[in-house]
Short mmCIF file of N, CA, C and O in Angstrom, two decimals:
data_model
loop_
_atom_site.label_atom_id
_atom_site.label_comp_id
_atom_site.label_asym_id
_atom_site.label_seq_id
_atom_site.Cartn_x
_atom_site.Cartn_y
_atom_site.Cartn_z
N UNK A 19 34.58 23.84 24.82
CA UNK A 19 35.31 23.28 23.71
C UNK A 19 34.88 21.86 23.39
O UNK A 19 34.76 21.49 22.25
N UNK A 20 34.62 21.07 24.44
CA UNK A 20 34.15 19.77 24.19
C UNK A 20 32.79 19.67 23.48
O UNK A 20 32.61 18.83 22.63
N UNK A 21 31.89 20.51 23.89
CA UNK A 21 30.57 20.54 23.21
C UNK A 21 30.67 20.96 21.71
O UNK A 21 29.92 20.49 20.91
N UNK A 22 31.63 21.89 21.50
CA UNK A 22 31.86 22.28 20.08
C UNK A 22 32.34 21.14 19.25
O UNK A 22 31.78 20.95 18.17
N UNK A 23 33.23 20.36 19.75
CA UNK A 23 33.77 19.23 19.00
C UNK A 23 32.66 18.15 18.80
O UNK A 23 32.50 17.54 17.73
N UNK A 24 31.82 18.00 19.83
CA UNK A 24 30.69 17.11 19.80
C UNK A 24 29.69 17.53 18.71
O UNK A 24 29.29 16.68 17.94
N UNK A 25 29.31 18.82 18.70
CA UNK A 25 28.44 19.35 17.68
C UNK A 25 29.02 19.25 16.30
O UNK A 25 28.36 19.03 15.33
N UNK A 26 30.38 19.48 16.25
CA UNK A 26 31.04 19.44 14.88
C UNK A 26 30.98 17.98 14.29
O UNK A 26 30.65 17.79 13.14
N UNK A 27 31.20 17.01 15.14
CA UNK A 27 31.16 15.66 14.68
C UNK A 27 29.71 15.26 14.32
O UNK A 27 29.50 14.61 13.26
N UNK A 28 28.79 15.58 15.11
CA UNK A 28 27.41 15.28 14.74
C UNK A 28 26.97 16.03 13.52
O UNK A 28 26.28 15.45 12.64
N UNK A 29 27.35 17.20 13.35
CA UNK A 29 27.01 18.00 12.13
C UNK A 29 27.63 17.42 10.93
O UNK A 29 27.01 17.33 9.85
N UNK A 30 28.90 17.02 10.96
CA UNK A 30 29.53 16.46 9.89
C UNK A 30 28.94 15.09 9.52
O UNK A 30 28.80 14.79 8.31
N UNK A 31 28.56 14.30 10.45
CA UNK A 31 27.93 13.07 10.23
C UNK A 31 26.57 13.23 9.48
O UNK A 31 26.24 12.51 8.54
N UNK A 32 25.77 14.21 9.99
CA UNK A 32 24.44 14.46 9.46
C UNK A 32 24.63 15.00 8.02
O UNK A 32 23.86 14.64 7.06
N UNK A 33 25.54 15.89 7.84
CA UNK A 33 25.84 16.45 6.48
C UNK A 33 26.26 15.34 5.52
O UNK A 33 25.83 15.42 4.33
N UNK A 34 27.13 14.47 5.97
CA UNK A 34 27.53 13.36 5.06
C UNK A 34 26.37 12.44 4.75
O UNK A 34 26.32 12.01 3.55
N UNK A 35 25.48 12.20 5.69
CA UNK A 35 24.32 11.41 5.41
C UNK A 35 23.49 12.08 4.34
O UNK A 35 22.98 11.46 3.41
N UNK A 36 23.17 13.34 4.50
CA UNK A 36 22.34 14.08 3.58
C UNK A 36 23.02 14.14 2.20
O UNK A 36 22.27 13.99 1.19
N UNK A 37 24.34 14.28 2.20
CA UNK A 37 25.04 14.35 0.90
C UNK A 37 24.96 13.01 0.13
O UNK A 37 24.72 13.00 -1.07
N UNK A 38 25.09 11.89 0.85
CA UNK A 38 24.99 10.60 0.27
C UNK A 38 23.56 10.36 -0.20
O UNK A 38 23.37 9.79 -1.33
N UNK A 39 22.58 10.72 0.48
CA UNK A 39 21.21 10.54 0.11
C UNK A 39 20.95 11.36 -1.21
O UNK A 39 20.37 10.87 -2.12
N UNK A 40 21.38 12.61 -1.20
CA UNK A 40 21.18 13.50 -2.36
C UNK A 40 21.92 12.94 -3.63
O UNK A 40 21.37 12.91 -4.67
N UNK A 41 23.14 12.44 -3.42
CA UNK A 41 23.84 11.89 -4.51
C UNK A 41 23.16 10.69 -5.04
O UNK A 41 23.11 10.45 -6.29
N UNK A 42 22.65 9.80 -4.20
CA UNK A 42 21.92 8.61 -4.62
C UNK A 42 20.62 9.00 -5.35
O UNK A 42 20.36 8.36 -6.40
N UNK A 43 19.94 9.98 -4.87
CA UNK A 43 18.70 10.41 -5.51
C UNK A 43 19.01 10.99 -6.92
O UNK A 43 18.23 10.61 -7.88
N UNK A 44 20.00 11.73 -7.06
CA UNK A 44 20.40 12.32 -8.36
C UNK A 44 20.87 11.21 -9.28
O UNK A 44 20.48 11.16 -10.50
N UNK A 45 21.60 10.26 -8.80
CA UNK A 45 22.06 9.15 -9.64
C UNK A 45 20.91 8.32 -10.14
O UNK A 45 20.87 7.98 -11.35
N UNK A 46 19.95 8.03 -9.27
CA UNK A 46 18.78 7.22 -9.70
C UNK A 46 17.97 8.03 -10.70
O UNK A 46 17.49 7.49 -11.67
N UNK A 47 17.76 9.30 -10.41
CA UNK A 47 16.93 10.14 -11.25
C UNK A 47 17.53 10.34 -12.61
O UNK A 47 16.84 10.16 -13.67
N UNK A 48 18.82 10.54 -12.77
CA UNK A 48 19.49 10.72 -14.01
C UNK A 48 19.52 9.39 -14.79
O UNK A 48 19.49 9.45 -15.99
N UNK A 49 19.63 8.28 -14.05
CA UNK A 49 19.73 7.02 -14.75
C UNK A 49 18.38 6.54 -15.27
O UNK A 49 18.26 5.93 -16.30
N UNK A 50 17.32 6.82 -14.49
CA UNK A 50 15.97 6.23 -14.93
C UNK A 50 14.95 7.22 -15.20
O UNK A 50 13.86 6.93 -15.77
N UNK A 51 15.16 8.51 -14.84
CA UNK A 51 14.14 9.56 -15.09
C UNK A 51 13.03 9.52 -14.06
O UNK A 51 12.08 10.23 -14.19
N UNK A 52 13.19 8.75 -12.98
CA UNK A 52 12.17 8.66 -11.93
C UNK A 52 12.84 8.95 -10.56
O UNK A 52 13.90 8.44 -10.35
N UNK A 53 12.13 9.76 -9.83
CA UNK A 53 12.68 9.92 -8.44
C UNK A 53 12.10 8.81 -7.56
O UNK A 53 10.89 8.60 -7.51
N UNK A 54 13.01 8.09 -7.00
CA UNK A 54 12.76 6.85 -6.29
C UNK A 54 12.34 7.22 -4.81
O UNK A 54 13.20 7.49 -4.09
N UNK A 55 11.07 7.23 -4.52
CA UNK A 55 10.63 7.56 -3.12
C UNK A 55 10.92 6.37 -2.19
O UNK A 55 10.73 6.59 -0.98
N UNK A 56 11.30 5.28 -2.70
CA UNK A 56 11.50 4.11 -1.79
C UNK A 56 12.94 4.09 -1.37
O UNK A 56 13.36 3.25 -0.60
N UNK A 57 13.72 5.06 -1.81
CA UNK A 57 15.18 5.07 -1.36
C UNK A 57 15.33 5.13 0.14
O UNK A 57 16.16 4.49 0.76
N UNK A 58 14.53 5.93 0.76
CA UNK A 58 14.66 6.11 2.21
C UNK A 58 14.23 4.86 2.92
O UNK A 58 14.82 4.46 3.97
N UNK A 59 13.18 4.23 2.41
CA UNK A 59 12.75 2.95 2.98
C UNK A 59 13.78 1.90 2.90
O UNK A 59 13.92 1.04 3.75
N UNK A 60 14.55 1.91 1.77
CA UNK A 60 15.55 0.94 1.56
C UNK A 60 16.75 1.14 2.58
O UNK A 60 17.24 0.20 3.11
N UNK A 61 17.00 2.37 2.86
CA UNK A 61 18.00 2.73 3.83
C UNK A 61 17.54 2.24 5.25
O UNK A 61 18.35 1.70 5.99
N UNK A 62 16.22 2.42 5.53
CA UNK A 62 15.67 2.04 6.82
C UNK A 62 15.83 0.47 6.87
O UNK A 62 16.18 -0.07 7.93
N UNK A 63 15.48 -0.24 5.87
CA UNK A 63 15.59 -1.71 5.83
C UNK A 63 16.99 -2.20 6.06
O UNK A 63 17.15 -3.10 6.83
N UNK A 64 17.94 -1.46 5.46
CA UNK A 64 19.33 -1.87 5.61
C UNK A 64 19.75 -1.56 7.12
O UNK A 64 20.48 -2.41 7.64
N UNK A 65 19.36 -0.44 7.63
CA UNK A 65 19.72 -0.10 8.94
C UNK A 65 19.14 -1.10 9.93
O UNK A 65 19.78 -1.59 10.89
N UNK A 66 17.90 -1.51 9.76
CA UNK A 66 17.20 -2.46 10.66
C UNK A 66 17.88 -3.80 10.58
O UNK A 66 18.14 -4.49 11.51
N UNK A 67 18.21 -4.26 9.37
CA UNK A 67 18.89 -5.52 9.23
C UNK A 67 20.30 -5.50 9.79
O UNK A 67 20.66 -6.52 10.52
N UNK A 68 21.04 -4.49 9.64
CA UNK A 68 22.35 -4.40 10.28
C UNK A 68 22.30 -4.39 11.78
O UNK A 68 22.95 -5.05 12.50
N UNK A 69 21.30 -3.62 12.29
CA UNK A 69 21.20 -3.56 13.80
C UNK A 69 20.78 -4.86 14.34
O UNK A 69 21.32 -5.30 15.40
N UNK A 70 19.85 -5.58 13.70
CA UNK A 70 19.39 -6.87 14.35
C UNK A 70 20.40 -7.91 14.04
O UNK A 70 20.64 -8.77 14.93
N UNK A 71 21.11 -7.93 12.98
CA UNK A 71 22.14 -8.97 12.72
C UNK A 71 23.29 -8.79 13.53
O UNK A 71 23.99 -9.74 14.03
N UNK A 72 23.66 -7.58 13.84
CA UNK A 72 24.92 -7.29 14.69
C UNK A 72 24.59 -7.71 16.14
O UNK A 72 25.57 -7.78 16.93
N UNK A 73 23.39 -7.94 16.49
CA UNK A 73 23.09 -8.46 17.87
C UNK A 73 23.44 -9.89 18.03
O UNK A 73 23.73 -10.42 19.16
N UNK A 74 23.46 -10.63 16.95
CA UNK A 74 23.64 -12.14 17.03
C UNK A 74 25.00 -12.57 16.30
O UNK A 74 25.28 -13.76 16.41
N UNK A 75 25.69 -11.63 15.72
CA UNK A 75 26.94 -12.05 15.07
C UNK A 75 27.87 -10.80 15.05
O UNK A 75 27.50 -9.75 15.35
N UNK A 76 29.14 -11.08 14.77
CA UNK A 76 30.16 -9.95 14.79
C UNK A 76 29.74 -8.91 13.72
O UNK A 76 29.20 -9.25 12.77
N UNK A 77 30.10 -7.71 14.07
CA UNK A 77 29.69 -6.49 13.19
C UNK A 77 30.18 -6.68 11.78
O UNK A 77 29.44 -6.44 10.83
N UNK A 78 31.48 -7.09 11.50
CA UNK A 78 31.81 -7.20 10.13
C UNK A 78 31.04 -8.19 9.26
O UNK A 78 30.63 -7.92 8.16
N UNK A 79 30.74 -9.29 9.98
CA UNK A 79 29.89 -10.36 9.24
C UNK A 79 28.41 -9.84 9.10
O UNK A 79 27.88 -10.04 7.98
N UNK A 80 27.92 -9.10 10.08
CA UNK A 80 26.60 -8.57 9.93
C UNK A 80 26.56 -7.53 8.82
O UNK A 80 25.57 -7.45 8.10
N UNK A 81 27.64 -6.69 8.68
CA UNK A 81 27.69 -5.75 7.58
C UNK A 81 27.68 -6.41 6.21
O UNK A 81 26.98 -6.00 5.39
N UNK A 82 28.51 -7.45 6.09
CA UNK A 82 28.51 -8.14 4.79
C UNK A 82 27.21 -8.73 4.47
O UNK A 82 26.71 -8.70 3.38
N UNK A 83 26.64 -9.47 5.45
CA UNK A 83 25.29 -10.04 5.21
C UNK A 83 24.20 -9.04 4.96
O UNK A 83 23.29 -9.25 4.07
N UNK A 84 24.25 -7.89 5.57
CA UNK A 84 23.28 -6.86 5.29
C UNK A 84 23.44 -6.22 3.85
O UNK A 84 22.46 -6.01 3.16
N UNK A 85 24.61 -6.18 3.43
CA UNK A 85 24.93 -5.72 2.06
C UNK A 85 24.35 -6.72 1.04
O UNK A 85 23.68 -6.43 0.07
N UNK A 86 24.58 -7.97 1.34
CA UNK A 86 24.08 -9.05 0.45
C UNK A 86 22.55 -9.05 0.45
O UNK A 86 21.92 -9.30 -0.60
N UNK A 87 21.89 -8.90 1.61
CA UNK A 87 20.48 -8.74 1.70
C UNK A 87 19.97 -7.65 0.85
O UNK A 87 18.99 -7.77 0.18
N UNK A 88 20.63 -6.44 1.00
CA UNK A 88 20.15 -5.28 0.26
C UNK A 88 20.35 -5.41 -1.30
O UNK A 88 19.53 -4.98 -2.04
N UNK A 89 21.39 -6.12 -1.72
CA UNK A 89 21.57 -6.35 -3.17
C UNK A 89 20.44 -7.26 -3.59
O UNK A 89 19.87 -7.00 -4.69
N UNK A 90 20.12 -8.30 -2.88
CA UNK A 90 19.03 -9.23 -3.31
C UNK A 90 17.68 -8.48 -3.34
O UNK A 90 16.94 -8.66 -4.13
N UNK A 91 17.49 -7.58 -2.27
CA UNK A 91 16.25 -6.85 -2.21
C UNK A 91 16.12 -5.88 -3.35
O UNK A 91 15.05 -5.82 -3.97
N UNK A 92 17.17 -5.15 -3.67
CA UNK A 92 17.14 -4.24 -4.76
C UNK A 92 16.97 -4.93 -6.14
O UNK A 92 16.12 -4.50 -6.94
N UNK A 93 17.54 -6.06 -6.31
CA UNK A 93 17.36 -6.81 -7.51
C UNK A 93 15.93 -7.29 -7.66
O UNK A 93 15.23 -7.24 -8.65
N UNK A 94 15.32 -7.80 -6.46
CA UNK A 94 13.94 -8.23 -6.47
C UNK A 94 12.92 -7.10 -6.79
O UNK A 94 12.01 -7.32 -7.56
N UNK A 95 13.20 -5.98 -6.27
CA UNK A 95 12.32 -4.83 -6.50
C UNK A 95 12.41 -4.39 -7.99
O UNK A 95 11.42 -4.18 -8.67
N UNK A 96 13.65 -4.42 -8.47
CA UNK A 96 13.78 -4.06 -9.94
C UNK A 96 13.16 -5.08 -10.81
O UNK A 96 12.38 -4.71 -11.77
N UNK A 97 13.28 -6.37 -10.49
CA UNK A 97 12.80 -7.43 -11.33
C UNK A 97 11.31 -7.62 -11.21
O UNK A 97 10.62 -7.79 -12.20
N UNK A 98 10.79 -7.52 -10.02
CA UNK A 98 9.35 -7.81 -9.76
C UNK A 98 8.46 -6.58 -10.09
O UNK A 98 7.33 -6.77 -10.53
N UNK A 99 8.95 -5.34 -9.86
CA UNK A 99 8.12 -4.12 -9.93
C UNK A 99 8.51 -3.27 -11.06
O UNK A 99 7.84 -2.96 -11.99
N UNK A 100 9.71 -2.67 -10.93
CA UNK A 100 10.16 -1.64 -11.80
C UNK A 100 10.34 -2.01 -13.26
O UNK A 100 10.10 -1.18 -14.15
N UNK A 101 10.83 -3.14 -13.49
CA UNK A 101 11.02 -3.62 -14.88
C UNK A 101 9.77 -3.57 -15.67
O UNK A 101 9.75 -3.36 -16.92
N UNK A 102 8.63 -3.91 -15.02
CA UNK A 102 7.38 -3.97 -15.80
C UNK A 102 6.80 -2.58 -16.01
O UNK A 102 5.76 -2.49 -16.72
N UNK A 103 7.37 -1.52 -15.45
CA UNK A 103 6.86 -0.26 -15.61
C UNK A 103 7.66 0.68 -16.49
O UNK A 103 7.50 1.92 -16.43
N UNK A 104 8.50 0.06 -17.23
CA UNK A 104 9.30 0.88 -18.23
C UNK A 104 8.40 1.53 -19.26
O UNK A 104 7.43 1.01 -19.71
N UNK A 105 8.67 2.82 -19.61
CA UNK A 105 7.94 3.61 -20.50
C UNK A 105 6.45 3.97 -20.11
O UNK A 105 5.64 4.15 -20.96
N UNK A 106 6.25 3.91 -18.77
CA UNK A 106 4.96 4.31 -18.27
C UNK A 106 4.99 5.82 -17.92
O UNK A 106 6.01 6.48 -17.83
N UNK A 107 3.82 6.29 -17.66
CA UNK A 107 3.65 7.70 -17.26
C UNK A 107 4.41 7.94 -15.89
O UNK A 107 4.48 7.01 -15.13
N UNK A 108 4.69 9.19 -15.65
CA UNK A 108 5.42 9.56 -14.45
C UNK A 108 4.64 9.27 -13.25
O UNK A 108 5.22 8.89 -12.17
N UNK A 109 3.38 9.48 -13.23
CA UNK A 109 2.55 9.29 -12.08
C UNK A 109 2.45 7.81 -11.64
O UNK A 109 2.38 7.42 -10.48
N UNK A 110 2.54 6.92 -12.64
CA UNK A 110 2.49 5.48 -12.25
C UNK A 110 3.76 5.10 -11.67
O UNK A 110 3.73 4.37 -10.64
N UNK A 111 4.88 5.61 -12.13
CA UNK A 111 6.20 5.27 -11.42
C UNK A 111 6.26 5.93 -10.04
O UNK A 111 6.79 5.33 -9.15
N UNK A 112 5.72 7.10 -9.90
CA UNK A 112 5.62 7.77 -8.65
C UNK A 112 4.85 6.94 -7.62
O UNK A 112 5.34 6.76 -6.52
N UNK A 113 3.68 6.47 -8.07
CA UNK A 113 2.86 5.70 -7.14
C UNK A 113 3.50 4.36 -6.82
O UNK A 113 3.40 3.84 -5.75
N UNK A 114 4.22 3.75 -7.84
CA UNK A 114 4.85 2.49 -7.60
C UNK A 114 5.99 2.59 -6.55
O UNK A 114 6.06 1.78 -5.67
N UNK A 115 6.77 3.68 -6.69
CA UNK A 115 7.88 3.81 -5.69
C UNK A 115 7.30 4.17 -4.31
O UNK A 115 7.92 3.72 -3.31
N UNK A 116 6.20 4.90 -4.26
CA UNK A 116 5.61 5.11 -2.93
C UNK A 116 5.04 3.81 -2.37
O UNK A 116 5.21 3.59 -1.09
N UNK A 117 4.47 3.01 -3.16
CA UNK A 117 3.98 1.66 -2.72
C UNK A 117 5.07 0.81 -2.21
O UNK A 117 5.05 0.16 -1.17
N UNK A 118 6.16 0.84 -2.95
CA UNK A 118 7.38 0.09 -2.49
C UNK A 118 7.89 0.62 -1.20
O UNK A 118 8.28 -0.18 -0.27
N UNK A 119 7.90 1.87 -0.99
CA UNK A 119 8.33 2.45 0.20
C UNK A 119 7.51 1.96 1.46
O UNK A 119 7.97 1.55 2.47
N UNK A 120 6.16 2.14 1.23
CA UNK A 120 5.25 1.59 2.34
C UNK A 120 5.42 0.12 2.61
O UNK A 120 5.39 -0.30 3.75
N UNK A 121 5.58 -0.66 1.58
CA UNK A 121 5.81 -2.09 1.74
C UNK A 121 6.99 -2.36 2.49
O UNK A 121 7.07 -3.18 3.40
N UNK A 122 8.13 -1.75 2.12
CA UNK A 122 9.40 -1.96 2.77
C UNK A 122 9.38 -1.61 4.17
O UNK A 122 10.07 -2.24 5.09
N UNK A 123 8.69 -0.48 4.63
CA UNK A 123 8.68 -0.07 5.96
C UNK A 123 8.00 -1.11 6.79
O UNK A 123 8.45 -1.53 7.83
N UNK A 124 6.84 -1.64 6.35
CA UNK A 124 6.12 -2.65 7.08
C UNK A 124 6.84 -4.01 7.02
O UNK A 124 6.90 -4.71 8.06
N UNK A 125 7.42 -4.34 5.91
CA UNK A 125 8.09 -5.63 5.82
C UNK A 125 9.36 -5.65 6.67
O UNK A 125 9.64 -6.63 7.33
N UNK A 126 10.06 -4.51 6.71
CA UNK A 126 11.23 -4.47 7.57
C UNK A 126 10.97 -4.53 9.00
O UNK A 126 11.64 -5.17 9.82
N UNK A 127 9.89 -3.88 9.43
CA UNK A 127 9.45 -3.95 10.80
C UNK A 127 8.99 -5.30 11.23
O UNK A 127 9.15 -5.76 12.36
N UNK A 128 8.33 -6.00 10.25
CA UNK A 128 7.86 -7.32 10.52
C UNK A 128 8.99 -8.29 10.69
O UNK A 128 8.94 -9.12 11.62
N UNK A 129 9.97 -8.19 9.86
CA UNK A 129 11.11 -9.15 9.91
C UNK A 129 12.07 -8.77 10.98
O UNK A 129 12.46 -9.69 11.83
N UNK A 130 12.54 -7.58 11.07
CA UNK A 130 13.58 -7.17 12.00
C UNK A 130 13.05 -6.52 13.27
O UNK A 130 13.88 -6.27 14.18
N UNK A 131 11.84 -6.19 13.42
CA UNK A 131 11.35 -5.47 14.57
C UNK A 131 11.43 -3.99 14.41
O UNK A 131 12.16 -3.49 13.51
N UNK A 132 10.77 -3.23 15.22
CA UNK A 132 10.83 -1.70 15.00
C UNK A 132 11.89 -1.13 15.99
O UNK A 132 12.48 -1.75 16.82
#
């Protein structure tokens, strides 16, 4: 019975994570017409920042700071990259979001560690 409850909690957590990712992908696609392949890298960056910041400060403060970092990062990506690509072909936007994803993975590991 204990293992059943353990698997149930793990399954519900994984399902909730997948549901949030899918909902975010649909929201971004419906709003912009582009599937953002950098969404997973942004989640990775947020998780890395929260993990590293929670080592040096209380968790609620680390969570608030991580949210502020991600808001600033999302605005910077939109302002520096995506705003200039409005009304471009789909392949250009596809490649731009892939490039952002690769950049964020490397940048996150450089700043926060792997």
